[in-house]
mmCIF file of C-alpha atoms in Angstrom:
data_model
loop_
_atom_site.group_PDB
_atom_site.id
_atom_site.type_symbol
_atom_site.label_atom_id
_atom_site.label_comp_id
_atom_site.label_asym_id
_atom_site.label_seq_id
_atom_site.Cartn_x
_atom_site.Cartn_y
_atom_site.Cartn_z
ATOM 1 C CA MET A 1 119.570 97.928 261.979
ATOM 2 C CA TYR A 2 121.422 96.206 265.232
ATOM 3 C CA ASP A 3 121.677 97.442 268.571
ATOM 4 C CA GLU A 4 124.926 96.333 269.072
ATOM 5 C CA GLN A 5 127.705 94.157 267.844
ATOM 6 C CA GLN A 6 126.845 90.558 267.114
ATOM 7 C CA ARG A 7 129.799 88.220 267.098
ATOM 8 C CA PRO A 8 130.832 86.091 263.684
ATOM 9 C CA GLU A 9 128.390 82.906 264.974
ATOM 10 C CA GLN A 10 125.211 85.675 266.168
ATOM 11 C CA HIS A 11 124.651 87.523 263.257
ATOM 12 C CA GLY A 12 123.469 85.609 259.908
ATOM 13 C CA PRO A 13 124.496 85.735 256.246
ATOM 14 C CA LEU A 14 122.288 88.384 255.240
ATOM 15 C CA ALA A 15 123.449 90.746 258.228
ATOM 16 C CA GLY A 16 124.373 94.125 256.924
ATOM 17 C CA PHE A 17 122.028 94.056 253.903
ATOM 18 C CA THR A 18 118.765 95.715 253.292
ATOM 19 C CA VAL A 19 116.393 93.841 250.758
ATOM 20 C CA GLY A 20 113.409 95.275 249.225
ATOM 21 C CA VAL A 21 110.286 93.197 248.833
ATOM 22 C CA THR A 22 107.485 94.006 246.244
ATOM 23 C CA ALA A 23 105.500 90.620 246.781
ATOM 24 C CA ALA A 24 102.064 91.199 248.095
ATOM 25 C CA ARG A 25 100.827 87.725 248.028
ATOM 26 C CA ARG A 26 103.424 85.587 251.046
ATOM 27 C CA ALA A 27 105.079 88.561 251.365
ATOM 28 C CA ASP A 28 105.317 88.060 255.374
ATOM 29 C CA GLU A 29 106.656 84.489 254.559
ATOM 30 C CA LEU A 30 109.264 86.450 251.966
ATOM 31 C CA GLY A 31 110.108 89.174 254.610
ATOM 32 C CA ALA A 32 110.658 86.278 258.093
ATOM 33 C CA LEU A 33 112.270 84.113 255.549
ATOM 34 C CA LEU A 34 115.083 87.275 254.792
ATOM 35 C CA GLN A 35 114.937 88.592 258.457
ATOM 36 C CA ARG A 36 116.105 85.267 259.982
ATOM 37 C CA ARG A 37 119.138 85.082 257.806
ATOM 38 C CA GLY A 38 119.953 89.029 259.530
ATOM 39 C CA ALA A 39 118.325 91.088 256.360
ATOM 40 C CA ALA A 40 116.587 94.741 257.020
ATOM 41 C CA VAL A 41 113.677 94.553 254.832
ATOM 42 C CA LEU A 42 111.436 97.257 252.923
ATOM 43 C CA HIS A 43 108.445 95.831 251.779
ATOM 44 C CA ALA A 44 106.319 97.638 249.244
ATOM 45 C CA PRO A 45 103.995 95.695 247.432
ATOM 46 C CA ALA A 46 103.686 97.083 244.138
ATOM 47 C CA LEU A 47 100.237 95.910 243.178
ATOM 48 C CA ARG A 48 96.872 94.159 244.652
ATOM 49 C CA ILE A 49 94.978 91.164 244.255
ATOM 50 C CA VAL A 50 91.242 91.635 243.174
ATOM 51 C CA GLN A 51 88.895 89.806 245.247
ATOM 52 C CA LEU A 52 88.078 86.299 243.716
ATOM 53 C CA ALA A 53 84.152 87.151 245.267
ATOM 54 C CA ASP A 54 84.196 90.847 243.737
ATOM 55 C CA ASP A 55 85.861 89.529 240.030
ATOM 56 C CA SER A 56 82.738 90.209 237.578
ATOM 57 C CA GLU A 57 85.186 88.898 234.871
ATOM 58 C CA LEU A 58 86.093 85.651 236.919
ATOM 59 C CA LEU A 59 82.459 85.316 237.399
ATOM 60 C CA ALA A 60 81.692 85.623 233.934
ATOM 61 C CA ALA A 61 84.755 83.173 232.769
ATOM 62 C CA THR A 62 82.996 80.697 235.183
ATOM 63 C CA LYS A 63 79.713 80.905 233.646
ATOM 64 C CA GLN A 64 81.221 80.307 230.450
ATOM 65 C CA VAL A 65 83.200 76.808 231.014
ATOM 66 C CA ILE A 66 79.385 75.785 232.772
ATOM 67 C CA ASP A 67 77.431 76.839 229.580
ATOM 68 C CA GLU A 68 79.935 76.155 227.200
ATOM 69 C CA VAL A 69 81.644 73.477 228.017
ATOM 70 C CA PRO A 70 85.698 73.185 227.076
ATOM 71 C CA ASP A 71 87.663 70.221 225.995
ATOM 72 C CA VAL A 72 90.814 70.808 228.005
ATOM 73 C CA VAL A 73 91.370 72.897 231.073
ATOM 74 C CA ILE A 74 94.199 73.473 232.294
ATOM 75 C CA ALA A 75 94.961 74.320 236.493
ATOM 76 C CA THR A 76 98.228 76.749 236.373
ATOM 77 C CA THR A 77 98.741 77.350 240.508
ATOM 78 C CA ALA A 78 97.298 75.358 243.317
ATOM 79 C CA ILE A 79 96.379 78.567 245.234
ATOM 80 C CA GLY A 80 94.572 80.047 241.931
ATOM 81 C CA PHE A 81 92.784 76.549 241.484
ATOM 82 C CA ARG A 82 91.738 76.287 244.819
ATOM 83 C CA GLY A 83 90.279 80.042 244.993
ATOM 84 C CA TRP A 84 88.632 79.933 241.920
ATOM 85 C CA VAL A 85 86.670 76.634 242.891
ATOM 86 C CA GLU A 86 86.081 78.884 246.446
ATOM 87 C CA ALA A 87 84.901 81.694 244.552
ATOM 88 C CA ALA A 88 82.238 79.250 242.207
ATOM 89 C CA ASP A 89 81.213 77.618 245.538
ATOM 90 C CA GLY A 90 80.441 81.622 246.832
ATOM 91 C CA TRP A 91 78.469 82.421 243.957
ATOM 92 C CA GLY A 92 76.302 79.030 244.020
ATOM 93 C CA LEU A 93 77.896 77.419 241.303
ATOM 94 C CA GLY A 94 80.723 75.143 242.461
ATOM 95 C CA GLU A 95 79.035 71.835 241.902
ATOM 96 C CA ASP A 96 77.907 73.039 238.543
ATOM 97 C CA LEU A 97 81.399 73.869 237.391
ATOM 98 C CA LEU A 98 83.341 70.401 239.486
ATOM 99 C CA GLU A 99 80.553 68.409 237.337
ATOM 100 C CA ARG A 100 81.759 69.757 233.889
ATOM 101 C CA LEU A 101 85.713 69.634 235.400
ATOM 102 C CA ARG A 102 84.647 65.841 236.058
ATOM 103 C CA GLY A 103 83.785 65.230 232.265
ATOM 104 C CA ILE A 104 86.784 67.017 230.390
ATOM 105 C CA GLU A 105 90.924 66.859 230.098
ATOM 106 C CA LEU A 106 92.043 68.390 233.476
ATOM 107 C CA LEU A 107 95.985 69.231 233.007
ATOM 108 C CA ALA A 108 97.727 69.932 236.245
ATOM 109 C CA ARG A 109 101.058 71.776 235.582
ATOM 110 C CA GLY A 110 102.841 70.267 238.797
ATOM 111 C CA PRO A 111 102.743 68.422 242.457
ATOM 112 C CA LYS A 112 100.885 71.131 244.007
ATOM 113 C CA VAL A 113 98.146 71.633 241.293
ATOM 114 C CA LYS A 114 97.526 68.033 241.522
ATOM 115 C CA GLY A 115 97.211 68.261 245.110
ATOM 116 C CA ALA A 116 94.177 70.936 244.734
ATOM 117 C CA VAL A 117 92.962 69.511 241.736
ATOM 118 C CA ARG A 118 92.092 66.343 244.214
ATOM 119 C CA ALA A 119 91.415 68.086 247.253
ATOM 120 C CA ALA A 120 88.582 69.292 245.160
ATOM 121 C CA GLY A 121 87.375 65.806 244.481
ATOM 122 C CA LEU A 122 88.731 65.864 240.915
ATOM 123 C CA THR A 123 91.501 63.373 238.776
ATOM 124 C CA GLU A 124 94.036 65.214 236.905
ATOM 125 C CA ASN A 125 94.592 63.215 233.354
ATOM 126 C CA TRP A 126 98.186 64.090 233.345
ATOM 127 C CA SER A 127 100.831 66.788 234.541
ATOM 128 C CA PRO A 128 104.230 67.251 233.665
ATOM 129 C CA GLU A 129 107.598 66.028 235.609
ATOM 130 C CA SER A 130 108.862 69.177 234.660
ATOM 131 C CA GLU A 131 106.260 71.412 236.644
ATOM 132 C CA SER A 132 107.042 73.637 232.850
ATOM 133 C CA MET A 133 104.040 75.276 230.774
ATOM 134 C CA ALA A 134 106.538 74.582 227.856
ATOM 135 C CA GLU A 135 106.094 70.720 228.197
ATOM 136 C CA VAL A 136 102.088 71.438 228.643
ATOM 137 C CA LEU A 137 101.861 73.150 225.511
ATOM 138 C CA ASP A 138 104.422 70.443 223.239
ATOM 139 C CA ARG A 139 101.744 67.714 225.045
ATOM 140 C CA LEU A 140 98.536 69.649 223.439
ATOM 141 C CA LEU A 141 100.551 70.378 220.335
ATOM 142 C CA GLU A 142 101.495 67.057 219.416
ATOM 143 C CA GLU A 143 97.894 65.806 220.452
ATOM 144 C CA GLY A 144 96.676 68.458 218.249
ATOM 145 C CA VAL A 145 94.989 71.285 219.276
ATOM 146 C CA GLU A 146 92.620 72.692 215.683
ATOM 147 C CA GLY A 147 89.105 72.885 216.315
ATOM 148 C CA ARG A 148 89.401 72.064 220.665
ATOM 149 C CA ARG A 149 87.650 74.589 223.120
ATOM 150 C CA ILE A 150 90.873 74.804 225.760
ATOM 151 C CA ALA A 151 90.253 76.533 228.960
ATOM 152 C CA ILE A 152 93.675 78.122 230.775
ATOM 153 C CA GLN A 153 93.534 78.879 234.635
ATOM 154 C CA LEU A 154 95.920 82.164 234.591
ATOM 155 C CA HIS A 155 97.249 83.770 238.091
ATOM 156 C CA GLY A 156 98.277 87.121 237.043
ATOM 157 C CA GLU A 157 101.483 85.729 235.795
ATOM 158 C CA PRO A 158 102.380 86.301 231.749
ATOM 159 C CA LEU A 159 102.248 83.127 229.678
ATOM 160 C CA PRO A 160 104.249 84.209 226.526
ATOM 161 C CA GLY A 161 103.927 82.777 223.381
ATOM 162 C CA PHE A 162 101.394 80.013 225.234
ATOM 163 C CA VAL A 163 98.127 80.964 224.249
ATOM 164 C CA GLU A 164 99.346 82.268 220.880
ATOM 165 C CA ALA A 165 101.100 79.172 219.990
ATOM 166 C CA LEU A 166 97.196 77.229 220.886
ATOM 167 C CA ARG A 167 95.570 79.498 218.842
ATOM 168 C CA ALA A 168 98.062 79.834 215.802
ATOM 169 C CA GLY A 169 96.966 75.819 216.097
ATOM 170 C CA GLY A 170 93.874 76.452 216.007
ATOM 171 C CA ALA A 171 92.722 76.635 219.113
ATOM 172 C CA GLU A 172 90.191 78.511 220.465
ATOM 173 C CA VAL A 173 91.051 79.569 224.053
ATOM 174 C CA LEU A 174 89.985 81.153 227.237
ATOM 175 C CA GLY A 175 91.324 82.131 230.056
ATOM 176 C CA ILE A 176 90.521 81.741 233.609
ATOM 177 C CA PRO A 177 91.840 85.180 234.968
ATOM 178 C CA VAL A 178 91.881 83.998 238.860
ATOM 179 C CA TYR A 179 93.485 86.640 241.026
ATOM 180 C CA ARG A 180 93.748 89.485 239.027
ATOM 181 C CA TRP A 181 96.279 92.488 239.669
ATOM 182 C CA MET A 182 95.757 95.981 240.017
ATOM 183 C CA PRO A 183 98.276 98.902 240.981
ATOM 184 C CA PRO A 184 98.263 99.327 244.972
ATOM 185 C CA GLU A 185 95.196 101.430 246.479
ATOM 186 C CA ASP A 186 98.535 103.519 248.301
ATOM 187 C CA ILE A 187 101.221 104.329 246.093
ATOM 188 C CA GLY A 188 103.409 105.790 248.908
ATOM 189 C CA PRO A 189 105.362 102.636 249.970
ATOM 190 C CA VAL A 190 106.144 102.353 246.373
ATOM 191 C CA ASP A 191 107.698 105.406 245.958
ATOM 192 C CA ARG A 192 109.689 104.997 249.020
ATOM 193 C CA LEU A 193 110.705 101.532 247.365
ATOM 194 C CA LEU A 194 111.638 103.369 244.065
ATOM 195 C CA ASP A 195 113.230 105.952 246.179
ATOM 196 C CA ALA A 196 115.553 103.522 248.217
ATOM 197 C CA THR A 197 116.788 101.394 244.950
ATOM 198 C CA VAL A 198 117.383 104.458 242.938
ATOM 199 C CA SER A 199 119.730 106.101 246.189
ATOM 200 C CA ARG A 200 121.265 102.545 246.366
ATOM 201 C CA GLY A 201 119.931 102.486 249.854
ATOM 202 C CA LEU A 202 118.995 98.682 248.924
ATOM 203 C CA ASP A 203 121.659 95.864 248.067
ATOM 204 C CA ALA A 204 119.043 93.679 246.123
ATOM 205 C CA LEU A 205 115.440 93.739 245.315
ATOM 206 C CA THR A 206 113.118 90.933 245.120
ATOM 207 C CA PHE A 207 110.507 90.564 242.344
ATOM 208 C CA THR A 208 108.143 87.020 243.080
ATOM 209 C CA SER A 209 105.763 87.749 239.863
ATOM 210 C CA ALA A 210 106.136 89.285 236.674
ATOM 211 C CA PRO A 211 102.902 91.760 236.874
ATOM 212 C CA ALA A 212 105.230 93.193 240.462
ATOM 213 C CA ALA A 213 108.225 93.622 238.186
ATOM 214 C CA ALA A 214 105.925 95.493 235.210
ATOM 215 C CA SER A 215 104.130 97.270 237.527
ATOM 216 C CA LEU A 216 107.320 98.859 239.461
ATOM 217 C CA LEU A 217 108.935 99.722 235.873
ATOM 218 C CA ASN A 218 105.623 101.346 235.075
ATOM 219 C CA ARG A 219 105.808 103.896 238.288
ATOM 220 C CA ALA A 220 109.234 104.586 237.782
ATOM 221 C CA GLU A 221 108.707 105.439 234.077
ATOM 222 C CA GLU A 222 105.139 107.215 235.241
ATOM 223 C CA ARG A 223 107.948 109.394 237.989
ATOM 224 C CA GLY A 224 110.602 110.070 235.431
ATOM 225 C CA LEU A 225 113.059 107.397 237.642
ATOM 226 C CA LEU A 226 113.161 104.887 234.965
ATOM 227 C CA PRO A 227 116.516 105.870 233.816
ATOM 228 C CA GLU A 228 117.397 106.069 237.090
ATOM 229 C CA LEU A 229 116.070 102.392 238.371
ATOM 230 C CA LEU A 230 117.379 100.499 235.446
ATOM 231 C CA ALA A 231 120.656 102.097 236.204
ATOM 232 C CA ALA A 232 120.919 100.645 239.596
ATOM 233 C CA LEU A 233 119.452 97.444 238.873
ATOM 234 C CA ASN A 234 122.338 97.001 236.520
ATOM 235 C CA HIS A 235 125.071 97.842 238.339
ATOM 236 C CA ASP A 236 124.524 98.363 242.279
ATOM 237 C CA VAL A 237 120.960 96.740 243.345
ATOM 238 C CA LEU A 238 121.052 93.146 242.754
ATOM 239 C CA PRO A 239 117.268 91.881 241.089
ATOM 240 C CA ALA A 240 116.429 88.705 242.488
ATOM 241 C CA CYS A 241 113.377 86.814 240.414
ATOM 242 C CA VAL A 242 111.516 83.953 241.486
ATOM 243 C CA GLY A 243 111.790 82.089 238.637
ATOM 244 C CA PRO A 244 112.558 83.082 234.721
ATOM 245 C CA VAL A 245 108.784 84.061 233.903
ATOM 246 C CA THR A 246 109.303 86.514 236.514
ATOM 247 C CA SER A 247 112.139 88.046 235.071
ATOM 248 C CA LEU A 248 110.642 88.860 231.846
ATOM 249 C CA PRO A 249 109.598 92.288 232.186
ATOM 250 C CA LEU A 250 112.871 93.088 233.911
ATOM 251 C CA GLN A 251 114.785 91.507 230.922
ATOM 252 C CA ALA A 252 112.794 93.373 228.493
ATOM 253 C CA ARG A 253 114.485 96.609 229.535
ATOM 254 C CA GLY A 254 117.728 95.218 229.983
ATOM 255 C CA VAL A 255 118.404 94.187 233.093
ATOM 256 C CA ASP A 256 120.442 91.170 234.003
ATOM 257 C CA THR A 257 118.682 89.060 237.096
ATOM 258 C CA VAL A 258 119.349 85.990 239.223
ATOM 259 C CA SER A 259 116.943 83.251 240.067
ATOM 260 C CA PRO A 260 117.227 79.806 242.221
ATOM 261 C CA ASP A 261 117.333 76.344 240.338
ATOM 262 C CA ARG A 262 114.417 75.775 242.194
ATOM 263 C CA PHE A 263 111.275 78.508 241.715
ATOM 264 C CA ARG A 264 110.120 78.728 245.490
ATOM 265 C CA LEU A 265 110.789 81.465 248.340
ATOM 266 C CA GLY A 266 113.524 79.308 250.250
ATOM 267 C CA PRO A 267 115.735 78.770 247.131
ATOM 268 C CA LEU A 268 115.403 82.558 246.477
ATOM 269 C CA VAL A 269 116.263 83.536 249.747
ATOM 270 C CA GLN A 270 119.366 81.008 249.971
ATOM 271 C CA LEU A 271 120.547 82.398 246.330
ATOM 272 C CA LEU A 272 120.495 85.753 247.962
ATOM 273 C CA CYS A 273 122.658 84.290 251.053
ATOM 274 C CA GLN A 274 125.253 83.378 248.528
ATOM 275 C CA GLU A 275 125.052 86.545 246.103
ATOM 276 C CA LEU A 276 125.104 89.525 248.768
ATOM 277 C CA PRO A 277 128.082 88.233 250.361
ATOM 278 C CA ALA A 278 129.896 87.586 247.467
ATOM 279 C CA ARG A 279 129.121 91.131 246.114
ATOM 280 C CA ALA A 280 130.663 92.707 249.521
ATOM 281 C CA ARG A 281 134.012 94.209 249.537
ATOM 282 C CA SER A 282 136.546 92.513 251.840
ATOM 283 C CA LEU A 283 140.127 94.599 252.419
ATOM 284 C CA PRO A 284 142.781 93.703 254.633
ATOM 285 C CA ILE A 285 143.019 97.041 257.009
ATOM 286 C CA ALA A 286 145.613 97.625 259.707
ATOM 287 C CA GLY A 287 145.825 94.121 260.575
ATOM 288 C CA HIS A 288 142.000 93.527 260.649
ATOM 289 C CA ARG A 289 139.810 92.077 257.618
ATOM 290 C CA VAL A 290 137.063 94.606 257.024
ATOM 291 C CA GLU A 291 134.350 93.392 254.659
ATOM 292 C CA ILE A 292 131.853 96.302 253.898
ATOM 293 C CA ARG A 293 128.336 95.279 253.166
ATOM 294 C CA GLY A 294 125.439 97.468 252.863
ATOM 295 C CA HIS A 295 124.390 99.375 256.585
ATOM 296 C CA ALA A 296 127.098 97.540 258.431
ATOM 297 C CA VAL A 297 130.969 96.014 258.384
ATOM 298 C CA LEU A 298 132.075 92.766 259.637
ATOM 299 C CA VAL A 299 135.784 93.661 261.083
ATOM 300 C CA ASP A 300 137.271 90.547 261.722
ATOM 301 C CA GLY A 301 134.064 88.816 261.646
ATOM 302 C CA VAL A 302 132.100 91.095 263.970
ATOM 303 C CA LEU A 303 128.921 92.930 262.665
ATOM 304 C CA ARG A 304 129.710 96.970 263.305
ATOM 305 C CA PRO A 305 126.716 98.739 262.200
ATOM 306 C CA VAL A 306 127.474 102.118 260.644
ATOM 307 C CA PRO A 307 125.220 105.011 259.996
ATOM 308 C CA PRO A 308 124.228 106.219 256.490
ATOM 309 C CA ALA A 309 126.636 108.950 256.423
ATOM 310 C CA GLY A 310 129.180 107.047 257.541
ATOM 311 C CA MET A 311 128.778 104.002 255.420
ATOM 312 C CA SER A 312 128.969 107.415 252.407
ATOM 313 C CA LEU A 313 132.588 108.165 253.397
ATOM 314 C CA LEU A 314 133.720 104.132 253.749
ATOM 315 C CA ARG A 315 132.442 103.277 250.432
ATOM 316 C CA ALA A 316 134.141 106.575 248.922
ATOM 317 C CA LEU A 317 137.428 105.648 250.643
ATOM 318 C CA SER A 318 136.790 101.932 249.316
ATOM 319 C CA ARG A 319 136.729 102.621 245.502
ATOM 320 C CA ARG A 320 140.594 103.654 246.069
ATOM 321 C CA PRO A 321 141.612 101.602 248.641
ATOM 322 C CA GLY A 322 144.756 103.050 250.700
ATOM 323 C CA TRP A 323 144.872 106.428 248.595
ATOM 324 C CA VAL A 324 144.349 109.704 250.211
ATOM 325 C CA VAL A 325 140.798 110.950 249.324
ATOM 326 C CA ALA A 326 140.392 114.853 249.737
ATOM 327 C CA ARG A 327 138.091 116.096 251.872
ATOM 328 C CA ALA A 328 136.029 118.136 249.573
ATOM 329 C CA GLU A 329 135.545 114.494 247.684
ATOM 330 C CA LEU A 330 134.241 113.302 250.617
ATOM 331 C CA LEU A 331 132.099 116.233 251.305
ATOM 332 C CA ARG A 332 129.957 115.459 247.932
ATOM 333 C CA ALA A 333 130.048 111.540 248.996
ATOM 334 C CA LEU A 334 128.011 112.710 252.016
ATOM 335 C CA PRO A 335 124.135 112.827 251.658
ATOM 336 C CA GLY A 336 122.982 116.507 251.999
ATOM 337 C CA ALA A 337 126.069 117.911 253.995
ATOM 338 C CA GLY A 338 126.485 121.143 252.178
ATOM 339 C CA ARG A 339 129.729 122.968 251.911
ATOM 340 C CA ASP A 340 130.774 122.792 255.599
ATOM 341 C CA GLU A 341 133.868 120.307 255.648
ATOM 342 C CA HIS A 342 133.462 120.003 258.997
ATOM 343 C CA ALA A 343 130.679 118.081 258.580
ATOM 344 C CA VAL A 344 133.193 115.641 256.897
ATOM 345 C CA GLU A 345 134.773 115.362 260.571
ATOM 346 C CA THR A 346 132.557 114.930 262.507
ATOM 347 C CA ALA A 347 130.714 111.721 260.087
ATOM 348 C CA MET A 348 134.425 110.558 260.335
ATOM 349 C CA ALA A 349 134.698 110.492 264.007
ATOM 350 C CA ARG A 350 131.703 108.579 264.177
ATOM 351 C CA LEU A 351 132.299 106.066 261.671
ATOM 352 C CA ARG A 352 135.681 105.281 263.243
ATOM 353 C CA THR A 353 133.748 104.667 266.510
ATOM 354 C CA ALA A 354 131.315 103.085 264.913
ATOM 355 C CA LEU A 355 133.862 100.379 263.263
ATOM 356 C CA GLY A 356 135.499 99.817 266.761
ATOM 357 C CA ALA A 357 138.952 100.216 265.124
ATOM 358 C CA PRO A 358 140.014 103.633 264.927
ATOM 359 C CA LYS A 359 143.327 103.416 263.503
ATOM 360 C CA LEU A 360 141.416 101.605 260.053
ATOM 361 C CA ILE A 361 141.067 105.139 258.720
ATOM 362 C CA GLN A 362 144.328 107.863 259.114
ATOM 363 C CA THR A 363 144.291 111.036 259.104
ATOM 364 C CA VAL A 364 146.679 112.624 255.942
ATOM 365 C CA VAL A 365 147.600 116.449 257.457
ATOM 366 C CA LYS A 366 145.780 119.214 254.737
ATOM 367 C CA ARG A 367 145.151 116.201 252.681
ATOM 368 C CA GLY A 368 142.230 113.837 253.530
ATOM 369 C CA TYR A 369 141.850 110.496 254.504
ATOM 370 C CA ARG A 370 142.727 107.151 253.687
ATOM 371 C CA LEU A 371 142.218 103.441 254.359
ATOM 372 C CA ALA A 372 145.189 101.683 256.115
ATOM 373 C CA LEU A 373 145.876 99.185 253.455
ATOM 374 C CA ASP A 374 147.940 96.658 255.017
ATOM 375 C CA PRO A 375 150.962 97.014 252.987
ATOM 376 C CA ALA A 376 151.187 93.366 251.415
ATOM 377 C CA ALA A 377 147.770 94.633 249.477
ATOM 378 C CA ASP A 378 149.271 97.696 248.743
ATOM 379 C CA ALA A 379 150.312 96.280 244.904
ATOM 380 C CA LYS A 380 146.833 94.964 244.343
ATOM 381 C CA TYR A 381 145.264 97.562 244.476
ATOM 382 C CA SER A 382 147.863 100.507 243.554
ATOM 383 C CA ASP A 383 146.359 100.866 240.324
ATOM 384 C CA THR A 384 142.396 100.557 241.091
#
């Protein structure tokens, strides 16, 4: 929240919005990017990463690559490839691993991966211009994979159809499980993030890996909240994914997501800077331009923080702008208000103070309250 009103030039494009972050890795970087643009951030890592030095599966796979040298190795991520080599060094297997990788066909998925490969003293045989695993698969299938042993460095992300297509072509496929995902040790923050999503306390929820999306869905199912979570993501809380692979678990549940053209954190934040303000309700009220955001309101471009109860009232009034909304209906909109309609009057007084323009909301004696919609806008909203 904000301690004082901010002039238009002082607040960022995400001011007044709350964004959830599910990332375990690079969460601080994503959170800082969002906060610099004005967002309030709620972070709950939906999974944790198994430390490489403790990963017996990675150790076993590394020994297998050294003892039974594959024909092809595919490096998919820079951090994953570097981590694999560093872990092998820690086990005393680093030189043996690099020696095997020098004598085989080494494919790198993109420029960052090429940099990691070359930093290890190796040279890739080929890298796709598109950074697409689909292009890697097409190349392998065109070359022919029957009878070949192919090792692929995994990074927690699912590769739908990739391994299956290679095996269908007759290849033997070995997965190198770099950075395996596990549920978080402390599930409390995830539960709080779920509760905030279901209650519409968030405006957007971000995902930077498919395992994080799957983990959140699984936890919602365990708590009996999956229908409510899916409803929130389909209607009120924007699900934003760093790329199409990350979106797969959500899309499998019927959730439409948004993703940037470039699968990076910066473009993901820029996408939110476009999408969230575009979704905000903007109304001409009492000679002012009022834009209703998640936990704040822009009045003529000036940011006005509003308490949660006030935001609940304002949303109820804005569903039918210009129409009178009865106190009883507004009472139902207040979280935990009980049956005393005096709670509506108290919350309304605080809302008017927060908005800094009391005439935005009119009291209609013995009936309720209404937004003082400008006359020119009455016809537009009369049937809403």
